[in-house]
CSV table of C-alpha atoms in Angstrom, one decimal:
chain,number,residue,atom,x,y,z
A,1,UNK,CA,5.9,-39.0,-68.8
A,2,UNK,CA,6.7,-39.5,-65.1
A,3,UNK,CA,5.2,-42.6,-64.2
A,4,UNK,CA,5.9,-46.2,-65.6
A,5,UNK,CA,2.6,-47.3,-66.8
A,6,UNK,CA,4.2,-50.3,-68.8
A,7,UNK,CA,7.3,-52.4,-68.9
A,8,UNK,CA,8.2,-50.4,-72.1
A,9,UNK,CA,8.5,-47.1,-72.3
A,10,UNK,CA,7.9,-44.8,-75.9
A,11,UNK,CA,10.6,-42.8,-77.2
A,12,UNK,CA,7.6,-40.1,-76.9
A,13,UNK,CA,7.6,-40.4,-73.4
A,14,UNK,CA,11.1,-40.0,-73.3
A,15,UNK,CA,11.4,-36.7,-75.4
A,16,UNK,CA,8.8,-35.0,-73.3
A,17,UNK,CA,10.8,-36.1,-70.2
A,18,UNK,CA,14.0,-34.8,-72.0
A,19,UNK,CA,11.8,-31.2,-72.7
A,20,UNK,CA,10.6,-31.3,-69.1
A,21,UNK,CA,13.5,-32.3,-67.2
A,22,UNK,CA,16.8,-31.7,-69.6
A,23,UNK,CA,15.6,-27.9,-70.1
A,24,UNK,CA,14.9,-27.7,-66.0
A,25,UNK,CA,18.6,-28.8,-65.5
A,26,UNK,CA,20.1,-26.3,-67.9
A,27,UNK,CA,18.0,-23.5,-65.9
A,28,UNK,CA,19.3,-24.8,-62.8
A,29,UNK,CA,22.7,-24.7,-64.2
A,30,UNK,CA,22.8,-21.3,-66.2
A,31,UNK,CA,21.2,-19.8,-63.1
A,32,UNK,CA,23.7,-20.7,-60.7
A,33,UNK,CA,26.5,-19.7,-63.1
A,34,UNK,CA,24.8,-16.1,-63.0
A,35,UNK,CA,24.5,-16.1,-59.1
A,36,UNK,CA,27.8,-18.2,-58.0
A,37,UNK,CA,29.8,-18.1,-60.9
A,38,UNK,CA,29.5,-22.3,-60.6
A,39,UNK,CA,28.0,-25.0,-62.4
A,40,UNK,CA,26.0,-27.4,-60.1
A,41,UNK,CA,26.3,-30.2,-62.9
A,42,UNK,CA,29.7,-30.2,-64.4
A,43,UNK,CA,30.9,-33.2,-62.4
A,44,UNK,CA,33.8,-33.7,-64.9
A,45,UNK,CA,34.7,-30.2,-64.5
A,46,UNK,CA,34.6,-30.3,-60.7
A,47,UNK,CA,36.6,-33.5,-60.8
A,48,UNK,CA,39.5,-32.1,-62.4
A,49,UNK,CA,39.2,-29.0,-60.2
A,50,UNK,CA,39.4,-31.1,-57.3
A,51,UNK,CA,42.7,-32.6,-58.7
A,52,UNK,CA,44.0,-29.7,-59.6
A,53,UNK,CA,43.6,-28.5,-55.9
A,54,UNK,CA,45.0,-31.3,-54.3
A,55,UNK,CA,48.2,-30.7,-56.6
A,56,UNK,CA,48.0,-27.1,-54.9
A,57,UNK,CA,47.5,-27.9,-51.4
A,58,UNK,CA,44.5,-25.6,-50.9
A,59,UNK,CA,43.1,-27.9,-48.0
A,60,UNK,CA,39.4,-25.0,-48.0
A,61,UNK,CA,39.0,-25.7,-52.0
A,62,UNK,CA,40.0,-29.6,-51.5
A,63,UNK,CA,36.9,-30.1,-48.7
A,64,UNK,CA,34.8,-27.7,-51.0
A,65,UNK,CA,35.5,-29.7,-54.1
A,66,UNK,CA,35.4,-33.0,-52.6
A,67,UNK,CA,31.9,-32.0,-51.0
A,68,UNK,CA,30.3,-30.8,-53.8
A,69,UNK,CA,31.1,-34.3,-55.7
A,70,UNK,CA,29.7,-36.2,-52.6
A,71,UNK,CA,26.6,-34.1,-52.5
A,72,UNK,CA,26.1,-35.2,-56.1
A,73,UNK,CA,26.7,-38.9,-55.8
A,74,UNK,CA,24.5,-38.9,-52.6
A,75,UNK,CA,21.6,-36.5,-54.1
A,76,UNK,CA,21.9,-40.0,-57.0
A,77,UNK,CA,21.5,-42.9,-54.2
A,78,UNK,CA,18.8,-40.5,-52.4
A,79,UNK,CA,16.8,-40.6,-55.5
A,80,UNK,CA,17.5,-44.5,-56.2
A,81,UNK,CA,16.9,-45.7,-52.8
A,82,UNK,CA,13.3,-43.4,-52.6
A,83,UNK,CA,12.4,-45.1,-56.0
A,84,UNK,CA,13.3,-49.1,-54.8
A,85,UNK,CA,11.2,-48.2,-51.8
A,86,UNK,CA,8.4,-47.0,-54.0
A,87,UNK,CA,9.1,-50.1,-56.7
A,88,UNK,CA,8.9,-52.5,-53.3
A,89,UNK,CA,5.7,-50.7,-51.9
A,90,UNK,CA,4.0,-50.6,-55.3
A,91,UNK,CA,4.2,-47.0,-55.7
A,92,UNK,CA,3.4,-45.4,-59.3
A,93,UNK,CA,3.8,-42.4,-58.4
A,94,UNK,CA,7.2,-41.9,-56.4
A,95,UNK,CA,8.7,-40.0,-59.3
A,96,UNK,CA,6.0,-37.3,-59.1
A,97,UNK,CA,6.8,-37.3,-55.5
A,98,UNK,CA,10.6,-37.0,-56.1
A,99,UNK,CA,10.0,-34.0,-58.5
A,100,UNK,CA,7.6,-32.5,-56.2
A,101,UNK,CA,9.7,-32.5,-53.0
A,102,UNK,CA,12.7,-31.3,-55.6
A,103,UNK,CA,10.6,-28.3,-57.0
A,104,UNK,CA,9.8,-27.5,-52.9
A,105,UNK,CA,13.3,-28.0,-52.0
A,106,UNK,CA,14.7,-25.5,-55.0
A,107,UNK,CA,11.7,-23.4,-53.9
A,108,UNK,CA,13.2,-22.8,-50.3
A,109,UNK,CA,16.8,-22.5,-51.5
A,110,UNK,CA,15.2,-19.3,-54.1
A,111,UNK,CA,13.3,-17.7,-51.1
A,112,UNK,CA,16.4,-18.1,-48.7
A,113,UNK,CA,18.5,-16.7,-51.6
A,114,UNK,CA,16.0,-13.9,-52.3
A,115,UNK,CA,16.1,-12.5,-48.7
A,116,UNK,CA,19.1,-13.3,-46.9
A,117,UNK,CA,21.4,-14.0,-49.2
A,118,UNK,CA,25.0,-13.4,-48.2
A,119,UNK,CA,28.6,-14.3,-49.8
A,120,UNK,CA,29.3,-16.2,-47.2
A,121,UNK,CA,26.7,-19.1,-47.5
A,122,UNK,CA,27.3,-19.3,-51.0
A,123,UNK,CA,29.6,-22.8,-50.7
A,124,UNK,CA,27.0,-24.1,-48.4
A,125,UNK,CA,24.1,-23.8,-51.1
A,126,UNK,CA,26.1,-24.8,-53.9
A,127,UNK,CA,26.8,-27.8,-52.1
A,128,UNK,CA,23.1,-28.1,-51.9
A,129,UNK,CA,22.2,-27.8,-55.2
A,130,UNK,CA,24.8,-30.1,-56.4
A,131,UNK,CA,23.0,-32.5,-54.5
A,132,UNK,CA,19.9,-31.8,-56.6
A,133,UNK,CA,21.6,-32.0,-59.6
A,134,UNK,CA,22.7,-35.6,-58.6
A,135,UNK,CA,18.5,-36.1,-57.4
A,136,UNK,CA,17.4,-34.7,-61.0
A,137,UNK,CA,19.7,-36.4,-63.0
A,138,UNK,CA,19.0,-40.1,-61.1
A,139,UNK,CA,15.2,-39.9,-61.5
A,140,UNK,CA,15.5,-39.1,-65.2
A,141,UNK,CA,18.1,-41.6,-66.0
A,142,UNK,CA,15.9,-44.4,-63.9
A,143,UNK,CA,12.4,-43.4,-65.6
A,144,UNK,CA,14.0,-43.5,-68.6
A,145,UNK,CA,16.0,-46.8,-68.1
A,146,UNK,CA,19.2,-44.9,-68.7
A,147,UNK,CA,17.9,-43.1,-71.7
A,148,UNK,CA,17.5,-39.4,-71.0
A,149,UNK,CA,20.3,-38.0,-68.7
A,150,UNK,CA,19.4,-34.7,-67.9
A,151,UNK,CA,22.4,-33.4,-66.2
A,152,UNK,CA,24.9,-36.1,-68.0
A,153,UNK,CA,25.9,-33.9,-71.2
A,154,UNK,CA,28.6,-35.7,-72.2
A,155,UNK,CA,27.0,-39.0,-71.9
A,156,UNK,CA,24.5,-37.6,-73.9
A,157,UNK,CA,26.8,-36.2,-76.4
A,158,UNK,CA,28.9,-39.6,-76.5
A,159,UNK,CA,25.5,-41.6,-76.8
A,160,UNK,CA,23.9,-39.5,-79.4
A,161,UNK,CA,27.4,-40.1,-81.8
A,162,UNK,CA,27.1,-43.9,-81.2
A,163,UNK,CA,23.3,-43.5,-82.7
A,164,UNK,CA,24.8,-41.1,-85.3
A,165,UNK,CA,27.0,-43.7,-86.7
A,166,UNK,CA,24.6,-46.8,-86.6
A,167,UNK,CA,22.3,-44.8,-88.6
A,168,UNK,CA,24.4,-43.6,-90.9
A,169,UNK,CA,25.6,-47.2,-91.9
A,170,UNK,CA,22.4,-48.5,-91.4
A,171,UNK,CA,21.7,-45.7,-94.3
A,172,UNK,CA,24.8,-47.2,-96.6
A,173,UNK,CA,23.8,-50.7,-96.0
A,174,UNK,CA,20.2,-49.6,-96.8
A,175,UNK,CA,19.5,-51.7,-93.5
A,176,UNK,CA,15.4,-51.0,-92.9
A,177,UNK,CA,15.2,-53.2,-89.8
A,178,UNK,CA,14.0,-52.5,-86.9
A,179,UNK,CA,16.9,-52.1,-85.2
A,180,UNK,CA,17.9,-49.5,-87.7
A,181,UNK,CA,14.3,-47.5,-86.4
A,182,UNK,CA,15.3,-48.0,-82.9
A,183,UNK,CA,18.2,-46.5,-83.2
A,184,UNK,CA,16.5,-43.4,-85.1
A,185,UNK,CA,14.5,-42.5,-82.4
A,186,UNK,CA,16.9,-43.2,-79.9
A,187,UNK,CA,19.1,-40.1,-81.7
A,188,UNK,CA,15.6,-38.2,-81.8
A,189,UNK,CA,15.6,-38.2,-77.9
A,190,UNK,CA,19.6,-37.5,-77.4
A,191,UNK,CA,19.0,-34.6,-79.7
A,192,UNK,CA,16.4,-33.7,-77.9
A,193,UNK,CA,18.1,-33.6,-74.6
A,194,UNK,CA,21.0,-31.8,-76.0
A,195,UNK,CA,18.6,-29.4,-77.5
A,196,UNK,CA,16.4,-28.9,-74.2
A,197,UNK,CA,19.6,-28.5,-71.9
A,198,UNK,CA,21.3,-26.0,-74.3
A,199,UNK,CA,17.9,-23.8,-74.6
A,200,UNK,CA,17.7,-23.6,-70.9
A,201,UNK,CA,21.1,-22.6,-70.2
A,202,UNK,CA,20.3,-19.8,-72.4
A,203,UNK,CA,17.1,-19.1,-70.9
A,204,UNK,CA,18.7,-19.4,-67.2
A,205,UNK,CA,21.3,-16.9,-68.1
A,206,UNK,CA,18.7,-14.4,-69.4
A,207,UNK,CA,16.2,-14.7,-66.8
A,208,UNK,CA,19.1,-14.4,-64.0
A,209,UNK,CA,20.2,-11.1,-65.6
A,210,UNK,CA,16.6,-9.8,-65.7
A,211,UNK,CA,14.9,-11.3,-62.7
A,212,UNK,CA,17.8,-12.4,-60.5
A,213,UNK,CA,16.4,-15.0,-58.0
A,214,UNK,CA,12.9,-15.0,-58.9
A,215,UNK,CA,14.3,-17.2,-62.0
A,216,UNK,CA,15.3,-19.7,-59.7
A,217,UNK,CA,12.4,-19.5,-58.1
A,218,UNK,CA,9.8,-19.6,-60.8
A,219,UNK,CA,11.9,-23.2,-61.7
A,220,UNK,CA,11.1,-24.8,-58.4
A,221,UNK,CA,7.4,-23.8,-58.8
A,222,UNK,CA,7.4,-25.1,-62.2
A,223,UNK,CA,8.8,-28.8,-60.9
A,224,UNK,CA,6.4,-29.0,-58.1
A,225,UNK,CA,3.0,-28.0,-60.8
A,226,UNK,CA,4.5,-30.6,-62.8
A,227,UNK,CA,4.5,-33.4,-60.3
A,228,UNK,CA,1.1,-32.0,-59.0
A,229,UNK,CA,-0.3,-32.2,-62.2
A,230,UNK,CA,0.8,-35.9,-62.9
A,231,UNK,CA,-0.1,-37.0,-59.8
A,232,UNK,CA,-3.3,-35.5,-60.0
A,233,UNK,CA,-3.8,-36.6,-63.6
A,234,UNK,CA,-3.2,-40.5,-62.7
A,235,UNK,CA,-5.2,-40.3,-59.5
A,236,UNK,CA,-8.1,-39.3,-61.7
A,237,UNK,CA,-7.5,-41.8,-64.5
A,238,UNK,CA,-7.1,-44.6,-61.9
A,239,UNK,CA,-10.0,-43.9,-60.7
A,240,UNK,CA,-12.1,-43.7,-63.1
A,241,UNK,CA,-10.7,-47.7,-64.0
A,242,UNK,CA,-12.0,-48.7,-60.8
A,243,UNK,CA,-14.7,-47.0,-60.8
A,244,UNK,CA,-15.5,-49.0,-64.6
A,245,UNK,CA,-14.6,-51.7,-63.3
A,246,UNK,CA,-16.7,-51.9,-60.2
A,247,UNK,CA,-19.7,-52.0,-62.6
């Protein structure tokens, strides 16, 4: 799921990446709603908020806005430039290590949160998770060659209606090619997304309310057990090639 074994990947693949990492980003997101009353990875909407404060002269929201999409766009080159040094050095497993210092990072925002948390820092670590949104939502889209966008809803949406109405005249046409397939299982994995984002914003919200920042928290954990276990499940398999091959 996180590393590219082959050229190709599986729509499989793709749709346990979309569980994994689309359901992680609607956490995220309903979390930080509860906390800061903000979503990390509404770009769109923080877009036209920051228009809408440069039409009102608040120079504080202008620099807030205008940060918090910068801290997005640079948590995306962050993640691409760690994953062309890892393509250059031959590095299978720099997605693992992406999620894994993500799940740390998230980790140490939680425990800050949990014991000195104060109003007044709240910009400052919404800035910072922004900035994480823009790292989870660039490792996804490049595993997945631009397939599962974890963050990107309304790509998502816009890419699961294009599917939707190849099928569908695929289905009138009674057009069995292969194409036709591909484009089946391409809607499986949008709907998957959708579905995986919308269950964790649900989730998130309920969590919050119950467990406050030990939701947030438990998240970060959950990233960096997932990295370790993939990075410890391909270290093993590799291996255990060599070791067949050596004899």
């Amino acid at each position: 799921m996180l590393i590219r074994l082959k050229k190709e990947r599986t729509h499989k693949e793709d749709r346990r990446l979309a569980l994994w990492l689309a359901t992680s980003a609607g956490l995220l997101n309903a979390i930080a709603l509860g906390a800061f009353g903000f979503f990390p990875s509404h770009m769109t909407g923080n877009t036209s908020q920051l228009s809408s404060e440069v039409s009102s002269t608040d120079l504080s929201d202008i620099i807030f806005f205008g940060s918090i999409i910068l801290s997005f766009v640079a948590g995306a080159i962050l993640a691409r430039l760690i994953v062309l040094w890892g393509i250059i050095h031959n590095i299978r497993l720099v997605f693992c290590q992406i999620l894994f210092v993500e799940g740390i990072l998230l980790t140490g925002v939680s425990l800050y949160e949990m014991y000195f948390h104060a109003l007044t820092s709240n910009r400052e670590i919404i800035i910072f998770l922004c900035s994480l949104m823009g790292i989870h939502n660039s490792t996804s889209t490049q595993l997945s060659g631009g397939r599962v966008r974890s963050t990107h809803i309304t790509g998502t949406l816009t890419d699961a209606g294009i599917s939707l109405a190849s099928v569908l005249v695929a289905m009138l046409r009674r057009d069995y090619s292969k194409d036709t397939a591909a484009q089946k299982s391409q809607l499986k994995t949008h709907l998957t997304t959708l579905f995986s984002f919308i269950t964790g914003g649900i989730a998130g919200l309920l969590l919050f309310r119950w467990i406050g920042f030990n939701a947030m928290l438990a998240l970060g954990l959950m990233l960096a057990i997932v990295a370790i276990f993939s990075i410890i499940s391909i270290s093993v398999r590799v291996r255990r090639v060599r070791a067949s091959l050596c004899k």
